[in-house]
Short mmCIF file of C-alpha atoms in Angstrom, two decimals:
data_model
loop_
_atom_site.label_atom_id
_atom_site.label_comp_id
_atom_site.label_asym_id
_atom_site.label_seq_id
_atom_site.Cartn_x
_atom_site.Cartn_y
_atom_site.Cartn_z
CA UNK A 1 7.07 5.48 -5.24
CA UNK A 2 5.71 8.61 -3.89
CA UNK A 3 2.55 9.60 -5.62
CA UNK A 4 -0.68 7.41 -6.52
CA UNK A 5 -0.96 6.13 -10.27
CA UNK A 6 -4.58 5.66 -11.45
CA UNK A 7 -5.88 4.62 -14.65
CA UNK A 8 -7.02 7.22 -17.58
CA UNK A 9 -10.43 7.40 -15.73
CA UNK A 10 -9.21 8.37 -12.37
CA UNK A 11 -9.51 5.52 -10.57
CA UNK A 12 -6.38 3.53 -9.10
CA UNK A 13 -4.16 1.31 -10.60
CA UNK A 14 -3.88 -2.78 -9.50
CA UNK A 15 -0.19 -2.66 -9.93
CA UNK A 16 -0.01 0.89 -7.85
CA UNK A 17 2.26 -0.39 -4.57
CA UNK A 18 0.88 2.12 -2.92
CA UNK A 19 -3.20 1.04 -3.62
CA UNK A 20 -1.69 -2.55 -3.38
CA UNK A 21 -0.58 -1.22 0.82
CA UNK A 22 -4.10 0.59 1.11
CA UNK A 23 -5.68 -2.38 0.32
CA UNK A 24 -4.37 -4.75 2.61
CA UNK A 25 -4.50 -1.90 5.65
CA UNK A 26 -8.19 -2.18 5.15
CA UNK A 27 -8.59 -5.74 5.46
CA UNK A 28 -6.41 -6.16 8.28
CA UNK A 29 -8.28 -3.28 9.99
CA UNK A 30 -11.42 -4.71 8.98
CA UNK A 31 -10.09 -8.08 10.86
CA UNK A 32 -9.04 -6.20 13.84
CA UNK A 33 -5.63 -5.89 13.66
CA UNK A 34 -3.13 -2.56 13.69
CA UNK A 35 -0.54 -2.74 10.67
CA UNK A 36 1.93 -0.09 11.24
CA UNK A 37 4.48 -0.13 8.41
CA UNK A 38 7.45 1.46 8.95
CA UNK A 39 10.44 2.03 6.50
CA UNK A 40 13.35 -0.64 6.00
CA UNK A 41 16.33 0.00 7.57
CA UNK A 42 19.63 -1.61 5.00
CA UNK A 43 22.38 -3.11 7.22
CA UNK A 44 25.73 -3.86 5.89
CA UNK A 45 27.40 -7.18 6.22
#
C-alpha cells in the first residue's frame, strides 16, 4: 500500500496499514525505543 486512506472527512482510516505502522512508531518512541522497519526480503526454499 503506498498512499494513506482516510475517511470521507479527512481524517485516517483504523484499518489504513500504513496509520496502523504510524501508530505504533509513536508509542514505541514515546517508550524510548528506535523501530526501524525495513522491507522483507522472500527467500526460496
Amino acid at each position: 500500500m503506498f498512499c494513506d486512506i482516510l475517511m470521507p472527512d479527512g481524517s485516517p482510516s483504523f484499518a489504513d496499514p500504513r496509520y496502523v505502522l504510524k501508530r505504533a512508531l509513536a508509542k514505541t518512541s514515546d517508550l524510548g525505543f528506535t523501530f526501524t522497519p525495513t522491507p522483507r526480503s522472500s527467500s526460496s526454499s
